[in-house]
PDB file of C-alpha atoms (C1' of nucleotides) in Angstrom:
ATOM      1  CA  MET A  14     -52.302  49.118 -14.408  1.00  0.00           C
ATOM      2  CA  PRO A  15     -51.710  47.532 -10.992  1.00  0.00           C
ATOM      3  CA  ILE A  16     -54.951  45.958  -9.889  1.00  0.00           C
ATOM      4  CA  ALA A  17     -55.564  44.236  -6.596  1.00  0.00           C
ATOM      5  CA  GLY A  18     -55.248  40.514  -7.188  1.00  0.00           C
ATOM      6  CA  ARG A  19     -54.093  40.718 -10.789  1.00  0.00           C
ATOM      7  CA  GLU A  20     -51.714  42.743 -12.894  1.00  0.00           C
ATOM      8  CA  VAL A  21     -53.335  43.785 -16.155  1.00  0.00           C
ATOM      9  CA  PRO A  22     -51.022  45.418 -18.687  1.00  0.00           C
ATOM     10  CA  VAL A  23     -52.483  48.171 -20.822  1.00  0.00           C
ATOM     11  CA  SER A  24     -50.710  48.576 -24.151  1.00  0.00           C
ATOM     12  CA  LYS A  25     -50.403  51.765 -26.202  1.00  0.00           C
ATOM     13  CA  GLN A  26     -51.687  53.947 -23.389  1.00  0.00           C
ATOM     14  CA  ASP A  27     -50.978  57.132 -25.321  1.00  0.00           C
ATOM     15  CA  LYS A  28     -53.112  56.082 -28.259  1.00  0.00           C
ATOM     16  CA  VAL A  29     -55.705  58.798 -28.858  1.00  0.00           C
ATOM     17  CA  LEU A  30     -59.183  57.255 -29.065  1.00  0.00           C
ATOM     18  CA  PHE A  31     -61.164  60.520 -28.816  1.00  0.00           C
ATOM     19  CA  PRO A  32     -59.435  62.902 -31.238  1.00  0.00           C
ATOM     20  CA  GLN A  33     -61.647  65.931 -30.480  1.00  0.00           C
ATOM     21  CA  ALA A  34     -61.112  65.733 -26.738  1.00  0.00           C
ATOM     22  CA  GLY A  35     -57.602  64.323 -26.961  1.00  0.00           C
ATOM     23  CA  LEU A  36     -58.553  61.427 -24.686  1.00  0.00           C
ATOM     24  CA  THR A  37     -56.392  58.314 -24.751  1.00  0.00           C
ATOM     25  CA  LYS A  38     -56.571  54.673 -23.806  1.00  0.00           C
ATOM     26  CA  ARG A  39     -54.855  55.665 -20.559  1.00  0.00           C
ATOM     27  CA  ASP A  40     -57.792  57.975 -19.765  1.00  0.00           C
ATOM     28  CA  LEU A  41     -60.164  55.028 -20.283  1.00  0.00           C
ATOM     29  CA  ALA A  42     -58.101  52.811 -17.986  1.00  0.00           C
ATOM     30  CA  ASP A  43     -57.998  55.570 -15.347  1.00  0.00           C
ATOM     31  CA  HIS A  44     -61.754  55.884 -15.651  1.00  0.00           C
ATOM     32  CA  ILE A  45     -62.240  52.186 -14.918  1.00  0.00           C
ATOM     33  CA  GLU A  46     -60.017  52.561 -11.863  1.00  0.00           C
ATOM     34  CA  HIS A  47     -62.234  55.402 -10.619  1.00  0.00           C
ATOM     35  CA  VAL A  48     -65.630  53.796 -11.265  1.00  0.00           C
ATOM     36  CA  ALA A  49     -65.024  50.048 -10.853  1.00  0.00           C
ATOM     37  CA  GLU A  50     -66.241  49.937  -7.260  1.00  0.00           C
ATOM     38  CA  VAL A  51     -69.674  51.391  -8.085  1.00  0.00           C
ATOM     39  CA  MET A  52     -69.890  49.961 -11.595  1.00  0.00           C
ATOM     40  CA  LEU A  53     -69.154  46.298 -10.873  1.00  0.00           C
ATOM     41  CA  PRO A  54     -72.237  45.574  -8.732  1.00  0.00           C
ATOM     42  CA  HIS A  55     -74.409  46.575 -11.697  1.00  0.00           C
ATOM     43  CA  MET A  56     -72.438  44.502 -14.230  1.00  0.00           C
ATOM     44  CA  ARG A  57     -70.998  41.424 -12.669  1.00  0.00           C
ATOM     45  CA  ASP A  58     -73.753  38.888 -13.377  1.00  0.00           C
ATOM     46  CA  ARG A  59     -74.877  40.265 -16.740  1.00  0.00           C
ATOM     47  CA  PRO A  60     -73.677  39.157 -20.171  1.00  0.00           C
ATOM     48  CA  LEU A  61     -71.903  42.038 -21.892  1.00  0.00           C
ATOM     49  CA  THR A  62     -72.019  43.483 -25.351  1.00  0.00           C
ATOM     50  CA  LEU A  63     -68.826  45.360 -26.105  1.00  0.00           C
ATOM     51  CA  GLN A  64     -68.367  48.228 -28.500  1.00  0.00           C
ATOM     52  CA  ARG A  65     -64.722  48.356 -29.468  1.00  0.00           C
ATOM     53  CA  PHE A  66     -62.907  51.106 -31.355  1.00  0.00           C
ATOM     54  CA  PRO A  67     -59.271  50.055 -31.880  1.00  0.00           C
ATOM     55  CA  ASP A  68     -58.661  53.021 -34.196  1.00  0.00           C
ATOM     56  CA  GLY A  69     -60.602  55.585 -32.184  1.00  0.00           C
ATOM     57  CA  ILE A  70     -64.209  56.738 -32.337  1.00  0.00           C
ATOM     58  CA  ASP A  71     -63.833  58.437 -35.725  1.00  0.00           C
ATOM     59  CA  ALA A  72     -63.056  55.106 -37.372  1.00  0.00           C
ATOM     60  CA  ASP A  73     -65.469  52.198 -37.692  1.00  0.00           C
ATOM     61  CA  GLY A  74     -65.802  50.305 -34.449  1.00  0.00           C
ATOM     62  CA  PHE A  75     -67.511  46.976 -33.988  1.00  0.00           C
ATOM     63  CA  VAL A  76     -69.930  45.225 -31.690  1.00  0.00           C
ATOM     64  CA  GLN A  77     -68.796  42.082 -29.907  1.00  0.00           C
ATOM     65  CA  LYS A  78     -70.869  39.569 -27.980  1.00  0.00           C
ATOM     66  CA  GLN A  79     -68.873  36.364 -28.340  1.00  0.00           C
ATOM     67  CA  ALA A  80     -65.678  36.248 -26.283  1.00  0.00           C
ATOM     68  CA  SER A  81     -62.657  36.149 -28.597  1.00  0.00           C
ATOM     69  CA  GLU A  82     -60.521  33.003 -28.753  1.00  0.00           C
ATOM     70  CA  HIS A  83     -57.535  34.961 -27.503  1.00  0.00           C
ATOM     71  CA  PHE A  84     -59.242  36.361 -24.405  1.00  0.00           C
ATOM     72  CA  PRO A  85     -57.474  35.013 -21.286  1.00  0.00           C
ATOM     73  CA  ASP A  86     -58.828  32.093 -19.259  1.00  0.00           C
ATOM     74  CA  TRP A  87     -59.264  34.207 -16.155  1.00  0.00           C
ATOM     75  CA  LEU A  88     -61.937  36.334 -17.860  1.00  0.00           C
ATOM     76  CA  ASP A  89     -65.291  35.024 -16.681  1.00  0.00           C
ATOM     77  CA  THR A  90     -67.755  34.040 -19.389  1.00  0.00           C
ATOM     78  CA  VAL A  91     -71.234  32.542 -19.470  1.00  0.00           C
ATOM     79  CA  ASP A  92     -72.725  30.194 -22.028  1.00  0.00           C
ATOM     80  CA  VAL A  93     -75.705  31.997 -23.505  1.00  0.00           C
ATOM     81  CA  PRO A  94     -78.313  29.987 -25.429  1.00  0.00           C
ATOM     82  CA  LEU A  95     -79.172  31.552 -28.786  1.00  0.00           C
ATOM     83  CA  ARG A  96     -82.593  31.613 -30.288  1.00  0.00           C
ATOM     84  CA  ASP A  97     -81.618  29.280 -33.150  1.00  0.00           C
ATOM     85  CA  GLY A  98     -80.639  26.556 -30.688  1.00  0.00           C
ATOM     86  CA  GLY A  99     -76.915  27.253 -30.653  1.00  0.00           C
ATOM     87  CA  SER A 100     -75.038  29.036 -27.926  1.00  0.00           C
ATOM     88  CA  GLN A 101     -72.393  31.657 -27.388  1.00  0.00           C
ATOM     89  CA  ARG A 102     -69.709  32.372 -24.788  1.00  0.00           C
ATOM     90  CA  ALA A 103     -70.474  35.869 -23.525  1.00  0.00           C
ATOM     91  CA  VAL A 104     -68.027  37.958 -21.524  1.00  0.00           C
ATOM     92  CA  LEU A 105     -68.827  38.982 -17.959  1.00  0.00           C
ATOM     93  CA  GLY A 106     -67.476  42.131 -16.354  1.00  0.00           C
ATOM     94  CA  SER A 107     -66.927  40.516 -12.991  1.00  0.00           C
ATOM     95  CA  SER A 108     -63.800  42.315 -11.802  1.00  0.00           C
ATOM     96  CA  GLU A 109     -61.838  45.507 -12.225  1.00  0.00           C
ATOM     97  CA  ALA A 110     -59.169  43.402 -13.916  1.00  0.00           C
ATOM     98  CA  ALA A 111     -61.710  42.186 -16.474  1.00  0.00           C
ATOM     99  CA  LEU A 112     -62.850  45.719 -17.287  1.00  0.00           C
ATOM    100  CA  THR A 113     -59.257  46.890 -17.577  1.00  0.00           C
ATOM    101  CA  TYR A 114     -58.416  44.013 -19.917  1.00  0.00           C
ATOM    102  CA  LEU A 115     -61.415  44.896 -22.085  1.00  0.00           C
ATOM    103  CA  VAL A 116     -60.351  48.550 -22.155  1.00  0.00           C
ATOM    104  CA  ASP A 117     -56.947  47.370 -23.349  1.00  0.00           C
ATOM    105  CA  GLN A 118     -58.885  45.655 -26.156  1.00  0.00           C
ATOM    106  CA  ALA A 119     -60.183  49.139 -27.050  1.00  0.00           C
ATOM    107  CA  THR A 120     -63.616  48.613 -25.545  1.00  0.00           C
ATOM    108  CA  ILE A 121     -65.234  51.995 -25.067  1.00  0.00           C
ATOM    109  CA  GLU A 122     -68.882  51.099 -24.442  1.00  0.00           C
ATOM    110  CA  PHE A 123     -70.074  48.374 -22.094  1.00  0.00           C
ATOM    111  CA  HIS A 124     -73.701  47.317 -22.660  1.00  0.00           C
ATOM    112  CA  ILE A 125     -75.492  44.989 -20.227  1.00  0.00           C
ATOM    113  CA  TRP A 126     -78.451  42.626 -20.296  1.00  0.00           C
ATOM    114  CA  PRO A 127     -81.570  43.450 -18.232  1.00  0.00           C
ATOM    115  CA  SER A 128     -81.362  39.907 -16.812  1.00  0.00           C
ATOM    116  CA  THR A 129     -78.606  38.050 -14.974  1.00  0.00           C
ATOM    117  CA  VAL A 130     -76.965  34.634 -15.177  1.00  0.00           C
ATOM    118  CA  ALA A 131     -79.256  33.567 -12.312  1.00  0.00           C
ATOM    119  CA  ALA A 132     -82.221  33.708 -14.745  1.00  0.00           C
ATOM    120  CA  LEU A 133     -81.347  34.873 -18.245  1.00  0.00           C
ATOM    121  CA  ASP A 134     -84.988  34.511 -19.363  1.00  0.00           C
ATOM    122  CA  CYS A 135     -86.532  36.545 -16.545  1.00  0.00           C
ATOM    123  CA  PRO A 136     -85.405  40.155 -16.378  1.00  0.00           C
ATOM    124  CA  ASP A 137     -84.691  41.747 -13.023  1.00  0.00           C
ATOM    125  CA  LEU A 138     -84.820  45.197 -14.652  1.00  0.00           C
ATOM    126  CA  LEU A 139     -87.412  46.990 -16.746  1.00  0.00           C
ATOM    127  CA  VAL A 140     -85.862  49.644 -18.973  1.00  0.00           C
ATOM    128  CA  ILE A 141     -87.477  52.472 -20.868  1.00  0.00           C
ATOM    129  CA  ASP A 142     -85.220  54.556 -23.072  1.00  0.00           C
ATOM    130  CA  ILE A 143     -86.236  58.160 -23.662  1.00  0.00           C
ATOM    131  CA  ASP A 144     -84.692  58.764 -27.069  1.00  0.00           C
ATOM    132  CA  PRO A 145     -85.021  62.281 -28.508  1.00  0.00           C
ATOM    133  CA  PRO A 146     -84.833  62.701 -32.302  1.00  0.00           C
ATOM    134  CA  GLU A 147     -81.477  63.465 -33.878  1.00  0.00           C
ATOM    135  CA  SER A 148     -82.661  67.013 -34.256  1.00  0.00           C
ATOM    136  CA  SER A 149     -82.931  66.798 -30.456  1.00  0.00           C
ATOM    137  CA  ALA A 150     -85.757  68.224 -28.359  1.00  0.00           C
ATOM    138  CA  PRO A 151     -85.995  70.972 -25.745  1.00  0.00           C
ATOM    139  CA  ILE A 152     -84.287  69.728 -22.581  1.00  0.00           C
ATOM    140  CA  GLY A 153     -87.363  70.679 -20.573  1.00  0.00           C
ATOM    141  CA  GLU A 154     -89.494  68.301 -22.630  1.00  0.00           C
ATOM    142  CA  ILE A 155     -87.033  65.468 -22.216  1.00  0.00           C
ATOM    143  CA  ARG A 156     -86.897  65.969 -18.450  1.00  0.00           C
ATOM    144  CA  SER A 157     -90.660  66.182 -18.280  1.00  0.00           C
ATOM    145  CA  VAL A 158     -91.017  62.798 -19.995  1.00  0.00           C
ATOM    146  CA  ALA A 159     -88.673  61.274 -17.416  1.00  0.00           C
ATOM    147  CA  ARG A 160     -90.738  62.845 -14.647  1.00  0.00           C
ATOM    148  CA  ARG A 161     -93.988  61.504 -16.110  1.00  0.00           C
ATOM    149  CA  LEU A 162     -92.470  58.032 -16.287  1.00  0.00           C
ATOM    150  CA  GLN A 163     -91.404  58.302 -12.656  1.00  0.00           C
ATOM    151  CA  ASP A 164     -94.948  59.287 -11.671  1.00  0.00           C
ATOM    152  CA  LEU A 165     -96.536  56.438 -13.612  1.00  0.00           C
ATOM    153  CA  PHE A 166     -94.027  53.909 -12.278  1.00  0.00           C
ATOM    154  CA  GLY A 167     -94.986  55.073  -8.798  1.00  0.00           C
ATOM    155  CA  GLU A 168     -98.692  54.535  -9.453  1.00  0.00           C
ATOM    156  CA  LEU A 169     -97.907  51.003 -10.636  1.00  0.00           C
ATOM    157  CA  GLY A 170     -95.837  50.096  -7.593  1.00  0.00           C
ATOM    158  CA  LEU A 171     -92.598  50.201  -9.573  1.00  0.00           C
ATOM    159  CA  LEU A 172     -89.513  51.861  -8.092  1.00  0.00           C
ATOM    160  CA  ALA A 173     -88.146  54.282 -10.677  1.00  0.00           C
ATOM    161  CA  TYR A 174     -84.420  54.786 -11.229  1.00  0.00           C
ATOM    162  CA  LEU A 175     -82.875  57.396 -13.504  1.00  0.00           C
ATOM    163  CA  GLN A 176     -79.783  57.390 -15.690  1.00  0.00           C
ATOM    164  CA  ALA A 177     -78.349  60.010 -18.005  1.00  0.00           C
ATOM    165  CA  THR A 178     -77.264  57.872 -20.960  1.00  0.00           C
ATOM    166  CA  GLY A 179     -74.296  59.982 -21.980  1.00  0.00           C
ATOM    167  CA  GLY A 180     -76.024  60.303 -25.343  1.00  0.00           C
ATOM    168  CA  ARG A 181     -79.182  62.270 -26.126  1.00  0.00           C
ATOM    169  CA  GLY A 182     -81.610  60.899 -23.546  1.00  0.00           C
ATOM    170  CA  PHE A 183     -82.318  59.259 -20.241  1.00  0.00           C
ATOM    171  CA  HIS A 184     -83.130  55.737 -19.114  1.00  0.00           C
ATOM    172  CA  VAL A 185     -85.847  55.129 -16.559  1.00  0.00           C
ATOM    173  CA  LEU A 186     -85.714  51.663 -15.005  1.00  0.00           C
ATOM    174  CA  ALA A 187     -87.310  49.604 -12.279  1.00  0.00           C
ATOM    175  CA  PRO A 188     -86.104  46.537 -10.353  1.00  0.00           C
ATOM    176  CA  LEU A 189     -88.239  43.440 -10.943  1.00  0.00           C
ATOM    177  CA  ASP A 190     -88.718  40.274  -8.902  1.00  0.00           C
ATOM    178  CA  ARG A 191     -87.988  37.937 -11.857  1.00  0.00           C
ATOM    179  CA  SER A 192     -91.516  36.529 -11.707  1.00  0.00           C
ATOM    180  CA  ALA A 193     -92.167  37.314 -15.381  1.00  0.00           C
ATOM    181  CA  ASP A 194     -90.388  36.502 -18.637  1.00  0.00           C
ATOM    182  CA  PHE A 195     -89.291  38.981 -21.295  1.00  0.00           C
ATOM    183  CA  GLU A 196     -92.532  38.723 -23.218  1.00  0.00           C
ATOM    184  CA  ALA A 197     -94.544  39.880 -20.210  1.00  0.00           C
ATOM    185  CA  VAL A 198     -92.066  42.581 -19.220  1.00  0.00           C
ATOM    186  CA  ARG A 199     -91.904  43.927 -22.763  1.00  0.00           C
ATOM    187  CA  ARG A 200     -95.686  44.045 -22.848  1.00  0.00           C
ATOM    188  CA  LEU A 201     -95.744  45.973 -19.561  1.00  0.00           C
ATOM    189  CA  ALA A 202     -93.092  48.401 -20.801  1.00  0.00           C
ATOM    190  CA  GLY A 203     -95.038  48.843 -24.037  1.00  0.00           C
ATOM    191  CA  ASP A 204     -98.266  49.504 -22.183  1.00  0.00           C
ATOM    192  CA  ILE A 205     -96.526  52.082 -19.989  1.00  0.00           C
ATOM    193  CA  ALA A 206     -95.047  53.804 -23.051  1.00  0.00           C
ATOM    194  CA  ASP A 207     -98.386  53.700 -24.878  1.00  0.00           C
ATOM    195  CA  ALA A 208    -100.078  55.344 -21.900  1.00  0.00           C
ATOM    196  CA  LEU A 209     -97.643  58.263 -22.035  1.00  0.00           C
ATOM    197  CA  VAL A 210     -97.930  58.562 -25.811  1.00  0.00           C
ATOM    198  CA  ALA A 211    -101.741  58.638 -25.557  1.00  0.00           C
ATOM    199  CA  ASP A 212    -101.478  61.691 -23.294  1.00  0.00           C
ATOM    200  CA  ASP A 213     -98.982  63.538 -25.486  1.00  0.00           C
ATOM    201  CA  PRO A 214     -99.123  62.162 -29.035  1.00  0.00           C
ATOM    202  CA  ASN A 215     -97.592  65.267 -30.587  1.00  0.00           C
ATOM    203  CA  ARG A 216     -94.341  64.997 -28.644  1.00  0.00           C
ATOM    204  CA  LEU A 217     -94.033  61.238 -28.003  1.00  0.00           C
ATOM    205  CA  THR A 218     -94.029  58.114 -30.143  1.00  0.00           C
ATOM    206  CA  THR A 219     -93.294  54.404 -30.006  1.00  0.00           C
ATOM    207  CA  GLU A 220     -92.930  54.198 -33.798  1.00  0.00           C
ATOM    208  CA  PHE A 221     -90.396  51.559 -34.730  1.00  0.00           C
ATOM    209  CA  ARG A 222     -89.352  53.236 -37.951  1.00  0.00           C
ATOM    210  CA  LYS A 223     -87.311  56.410 -37.707  1.00  0.00           C
ATOM    211  CA  GLU A 224     -89.046  57.998 -40.684  1.00  0.00           C
ATOM    212  CA  ASN A 225     -92.394  57.693 -38.897  1.00  0.00           C
ATOM    213  CA  ARG A 226     -91.205  59.358 -35.691  1.00  0.00           C
ATOM    214  CA  GLY A 227     -90.877  62.845 -37.094  1.00  0.00           C
ATOM    215  CA  ASP A 228     -89.474  65.158 -34.448  1.00  0.00           C
ATOM    216  CA  ARG A 229     -91.149  63.268 -31.645  1.00  0.00           C
ATOM    217  CA  ILE A 230     -89.330  61.704 -28.708  1.00  0.00           C
ATOM    218  CA  PHE A 231     -89.077  57.924 -29.145  1.00  0.00           C
ATOM    219  CA  LEU A 232     -89.988  55.827 -26.101  1.00  0.00           C
ATOM    220  CA  ASP A 233     -87.934  52.709 -26.770  1.00  0.00           C
ATOM    221  CA  VAL A 234     -89.103  49.622 -24.900  1.00  0.00           C
ATOM    222  CA  ASN A 235     -87.248  47.213 -27.172  1.00  0.00           C
ATOM    223  CA  ARG A 236     -84.383  46.889 -24.701  1.00  0.00           C
ATOM    224  CA  ASN A 237     -86.707  44.572 -22.742  1.00  0.00           C
ATOM    225  CA  GLY A 238     -85.899  41.516 -24.807  1.00  0.00           C
ATOM    226  CA  TYR A 239     -83.746  38.418 -24.611  1.00  0.00           C
ATOM    227  CA  GLY A 240     -80.191  39.289 -25.619  1.00  0.00           C
ATOM    228  CA  GLN A 241     -80.991  42.997 -25.804  1.00  0.00           C
ATOM    229  CA  THR A 242     -78.860  45.442 -23.848  1.00  0.00           C
ATOM    230  CA  PHE A 243     -78.625  48.975 -22.520  1.00  0.00           C
ATOM    231  CA  ILE A 244     -75.649  51.134 -21.677  1.00  0.00           C
ATOM    232  CA  ALA A 245     -74.043  50.130 -18.372  1.00  0.00           C
ATOM    233  CA  PRO A 246     -73.977  52.757 -15.635  1.00  0.00           C
ATOM    234  CA  TYR A 247     -70.665  54.665 -15.613  1.00  0.00           C
ATOM    235  CA  SER A 248     -69.711  53.348 -19.064  1.00  0.00           C
ATOM    236  CA  VAL A 249     -67.992  55.851 -21.314  1.00  0.00           C
ATOM    237  CA  ARG A 250     -69.781  56.515 -24.611  1.00  0.00           C
ATOM    238  CA  ALA A 251     -68.092  56.599 -28.016  1.00  0.00           C
ATOM    239  CA  ARG A 252     -68.857  60.275 -28.444  1.00  0.00           C
ATOM    240  CA  PRO A 253     -66.590  63.236 -29.114  1.00  0.00           C
ATOM    241  CA  GLY A 254     -66.439  64.452 -25.510  1.00  0.00           C
ATOM    242  CA  GLY A 255     -66.139  61.018 -23.927  1.00  0.00           C
ATOM    243  CA  SER A 256     -69.367  61.443 -21.973  1.00  0.00           C
ATOM    244  CA  CYS A 257     -70.428  58.789 -19.455  1.00  0.00           C
ATOM    245  CA  ALA A 258     -73.683  57.071 -18.570  1.00  0.00           C
ATOM    246  CA  MET A 259     -74.523  58.462 -15.141  1.00  0.00           C
ATOM    247  CA  PRO A 260     -77.025  57.202 -12.564  1.00  0.00           C
ATOM    248  CA  LEU A 261     -78.843  60.147 -11.014  1.00  0.00           C
ATOM    249  CA  ASP A 262     -81.038  60.940  -8.059  1.00  0.00           C
ATOM    250  CA  TRP A 263     -84.454  62.200  -9.115  1.00  0.00           C
ATOM    251  CA  SER A 264     -83.678  65.469  -7.326  1.00  0.00           C
ATOM    252  CA  GLU A 265     -80.936  66.057  -9.892  1.00  0.00           C
ATOM    253  CA  LEU A 266     -83.174  65.739 -12.948  1.00  0.00           C
ATOM    254  CA  ALA A 267     -84.185  69.409 -13.040  1.00  0.00           C
ATOM    255  CA  GLY A 268     -80.602  70.443 -13.845  1.00  0.00           C
ATOM    256  CA  ALA A 269     -79.415  67.315 -15.633  1.00  0.00           C
ATOM    257  CA  TRP A 270     -78.275  66.959 -19.233  1.00  0.00           C
ATOM    258  CA  PRO A 271     -78.149  63.527 -20.860  1.00  0.00           C
ATOM    259  CA  ASN A 272     -74.498  63.985 -21.826  1.00  0.00           C
ATOM    260  CA  GLY A 273     -73.603  66.220 -18.921  1.00  0.00           C
ATOM    261  CA  TRP A 274     -70.913  64.038 -17.376  1.00  0.00           C
ATOM    262  CA  ASP A 275     -67.544  63.426 -18.931  1.00  0.00           C
ATOM    263  CA  MET A 276     -64.924  61.235 -17.244  1.00  0.00           C
ATOM    264  CA  ARG A 277     -63.425  64.036 -15.177  1.00  0.00           C
ATOM    265  CA  ARG A 278     -66.806  65.226 -13.949  1.00  0.00           C
ATOM    266  CA  ALA A 279     -67.808  61.639 -13.177  1.00  0.00           C
ATOM    267  CA  HIS A 280     -64.712  61.165 -11.025  1.00  0.00           C
ATOM    268  CA  ARG A 281     -65.284  64.399  -9.121  1.00  0.00           C
ATOM    269  CA  ARG A 282     -68.879  63.403  -8.541  1.00  0.00           C
ATOM    270  CA  LEU A 283     -68.007  59.956  -7.197  1.00  0.00           C
ATOM    271  CA  ALA A 284     -65.501  61.510  -4.800  1.00  0.00           C
ATOM    272  CA  GLN A 285     -68.313  63.352  -3.056  1.00  0.00           C
ATOM    273  CA  LYS A 286     -71.479  61.370  -3.726  1.00  0.00           C
ATOM    274  CA  THR A 287     -72.505  57.753  -3.288  1.00  0.00           C
ATOM    275  CA  ASP A 288     -74.007  55.707  -6.120  1.00  0.00           C
ATOM    276  CA  PRO A 289     -77.688  56.711  -6.597  1.00  0.00           C
ATOM    277  CA  TRP A 290     -78.360  53.127  -7.702  1.00  0.00           C
ATOM    278  CA  GLN A 291     -76.856  51.612  -4.560  1.00  0.00           C
ATOM    279  CA  ARG A 292     -80.128  49.944  -3.546  1.00  0.00           C
ATOM    280  CA  LEU A 293     -81.252  48.969  -7.044  1.00  0.00           C
ATOM    281  CA  HIS A 294     -80.490  45.313  -6.432  1.00  0.00           C
ATOM    282  CA  ASP A 295     -81.974  45.075  -2.939  1.00  0.00           C
ATOM    283  CA  GLU A 296     -84.303  42.125  -3.529  1.00  0.00           C
ATOM    284  CA  ARG A 297     -86.775  43.395  -0.952  1.00  0.00           C
ATOM    285  CA  LEU A 298     -87.466  46.375  -3.247  1.00  0.00           C
ATOM    286  CA  ALA A 299     -88.049  44.384  -6.447  1.00  0.00           C
ATOM    287  CA  CYS A 300     -91.476  44.717  -8.025  1.00  0.00           C
ATOM    288  CA  SER A 301     -93.854  42.251  -9.661  1.00  0.00           C
ATOM    289  CA  PRO A 302     -94.540  42.917 -13.360  1.00  0.00           C
ATOM    290  CA  GLY A 303     -97.867  41.114 -13.121  1.00  0.00           C
ATOM    291  CA  GLU A 304     -99.020  43.339 -10.293  1.00  0.00           C
ATOM    292  CA  ALA A 305     -97.878  46.462 -12.166  1.00  0.00           C
ATOM    293  CA  GLU A 306     -99.756  45.336 -15.278  1.00  0.00           C
ATOM    294  CA  ARG A 307    -102.944  44.835 -13.231  1.00  0.00           C
ATOM    295  CA  ARG A 308    -102.633  48.280 -11.684  1.00  0.00           C
ATOM    296  CA  LEU A 309    -102.105  49.851 -15.095  1.00  0.00           C
ATOM    297  CA  ALA A 310    -105.223  48.131 -16.432  1.00  0.00           C
ATOM    298  CA  ALA A 311    -107.220  49.374 -13.439  1.00  0.00           C
ATOM    299  CA  LEU A 312    -105.894  52.888 -13.965  1.00  0.00           C
ATOM    300  CA  ARG A 313    -107.155  52.941 -17.532  1.00  0.00           C
ATOM    301  CA  GLU A 314    -110.744  52.034 -16.668  1.00  0.00           C
TER     302      GLU A 314
ATOM    303  C1'  DG B  20     -56.746  44.510 -31.332  1.00  0.00           C
ATOM    304  C1'  DC B  21     -55.263  39.929 -32.712  1.00  0.00           C
ATOM    305  C1'  DG B  22     -53.715  36.225 -35.279  1.00  0.00           C
ATOM    306  C1'  DC B  23     -52.969  34.015 -39.582  1.00  0.00           C
ATOM    307  C1'  DT B  24     -50.801  33.979 -44.172  1.00  0.00           C
ATOM    308  C1'  DA B  25     -47.771  35.278 -47.670  1.00  0.00           C
ATOM    309  C1'  DC B  26     -43.560  37.409 -48.990  1.00  0.00           C
TER     310       DC B  26
ATOM    311  C1'  DG C  18     -40.109  40.824 -39.490  1.00  0.00           C
ATOM    312  C1'  DT C  19     -44.127  42.749 -41.273  1.00  0.00           C
ATOM    313  C1'  DA C  20     -47.886  44.244 -44.365  1.00  0.00           C
ATOM    314  C1'  DG C  21     -52.420  42.807 -45.412  1.00  0.00           C
ATOM    315  C1'  DC C  22     -56.523  40.792 -44.337  1.00  0.00           C
ATOM    316  C1'  DG C  23     -60.580  38.966 -41.954  1.00  0.00           C
ATOM    317  C1'  DC C  24     -62.796  39.064 -38.039  1.00  0.00           C
ATOM    318  C1'  DA C  25     -65.227  40.707 -33.906  1.00  0.00           C
ATOM    319  C1'  DA C  26     -73.914  40.820 -33.199  1.00  0.00           C
ATOM    320  C1'  DC C  27     -78.095  39.435 -31.886  1.00  0.00           C
ATOM    321  C1'  DG C  28     -83.388  39.658 -31.275  1.00  0.00           C
ATOM    322  C1'  DC C  29     -87.213  41.936 -32.413  1.00  0.00           C
ATOM    323  C1'  DT C  30     -90.743  44.514 -35.403  1.00  0.00           C
ATOM    324  C1'  DC C  31     -92.831  45.812 -39.432  1.00  0.00           C
ATOM    325  C1'  DA C  32     -93.423  45.892 -44.545  1.00  0.00           C
TER     326       DA C  32
ATOM    327  C1'  DT D  13     -88.243  36.856 -45.995  1.00  0.00           C
ATOM    328  C1'  DG D  14     -85.632  40.645 -45.116  1.00  0.00           C
ATOM    329  C1'  DA D  15     -84.541  45.507 -43.962  1.00  0.00           C
ATOM    330  C1'  DG D  16     -84.390  48.606 -40.140  1.00  0.00           C
ATOM    331  C1'  DC D  17     -83.312  49.399 -35.525  1.00  0.00           C
ATOM    332  C1'  DG D  18     -80.685  49.746 -31.192  1.00  0.00           C
TER     333       DG D  18
END
DNA sequence: GCGCTAC
DNA sequence: GTAGCGCAACGCTCA
DNA sequence: TGAGCG
């Protein structure tokens, strides 16, 4: 794969990693080539968690946070303090070459922190994961939850952004001004989720344990934690069709499916549409978690 | 996917 | 040379 | 303290 500034070889390009769809490592490398320009701004300063599947998605893959000893020197890493006092060298996806190298290592899913190296302890993103049960839920209900989150975010002064996860649900996120730590942001996210659950307790839940969720849609706020991650925009998912996480405009929600974009459809889309998250990191649009929490409290009186 | 060890 | 093996996660919540 | 969860 010829990449501006650096030549990154991709081995075994014909290796089939998605048996059902017949997709190969070459398809993954091509995907990176197509999406790198819009993907990199959302990744470059965030520690990565990799999900690698050297023998394809039907075999056991593994999760990787610590950069391997054999990873090349030119791959950017960041020293991440661990809770037990130790630390870990985490990989950064700071260039197309880096992403291509990681694809060569059979990385299929790229997961990112909701904070950046500028302030690992203070998230610049709030993330709420709308996670339907494995039995799934009517698409209309799932979309309606996303819409309700958008409305509530708006009332709290939070800018709402939407992503189809490539799995069963959607992410709704908001840019933050880094004025609060994870504890405060997780509390805000929890309060937002609780407010929605209170209005629709038969369809929504924040129950931690799967067995207690029943067939309700799980509002997962646990991504708002130190060292926690969510699926990077434009990342492929380790699913039979090779679906992608896809940032969406809110106007697209009415016809959107969580796993509605495979690699080919993603490439066609990017050829004719700019990144809906283009302004996500415009600091002038970042919101204050403290202010949002105050507005939510006022709303509940 | 890689690297080390044992044959 | 190569087959086999070990390794590649963490933080949080609830019981 | 540890299993479950993502």
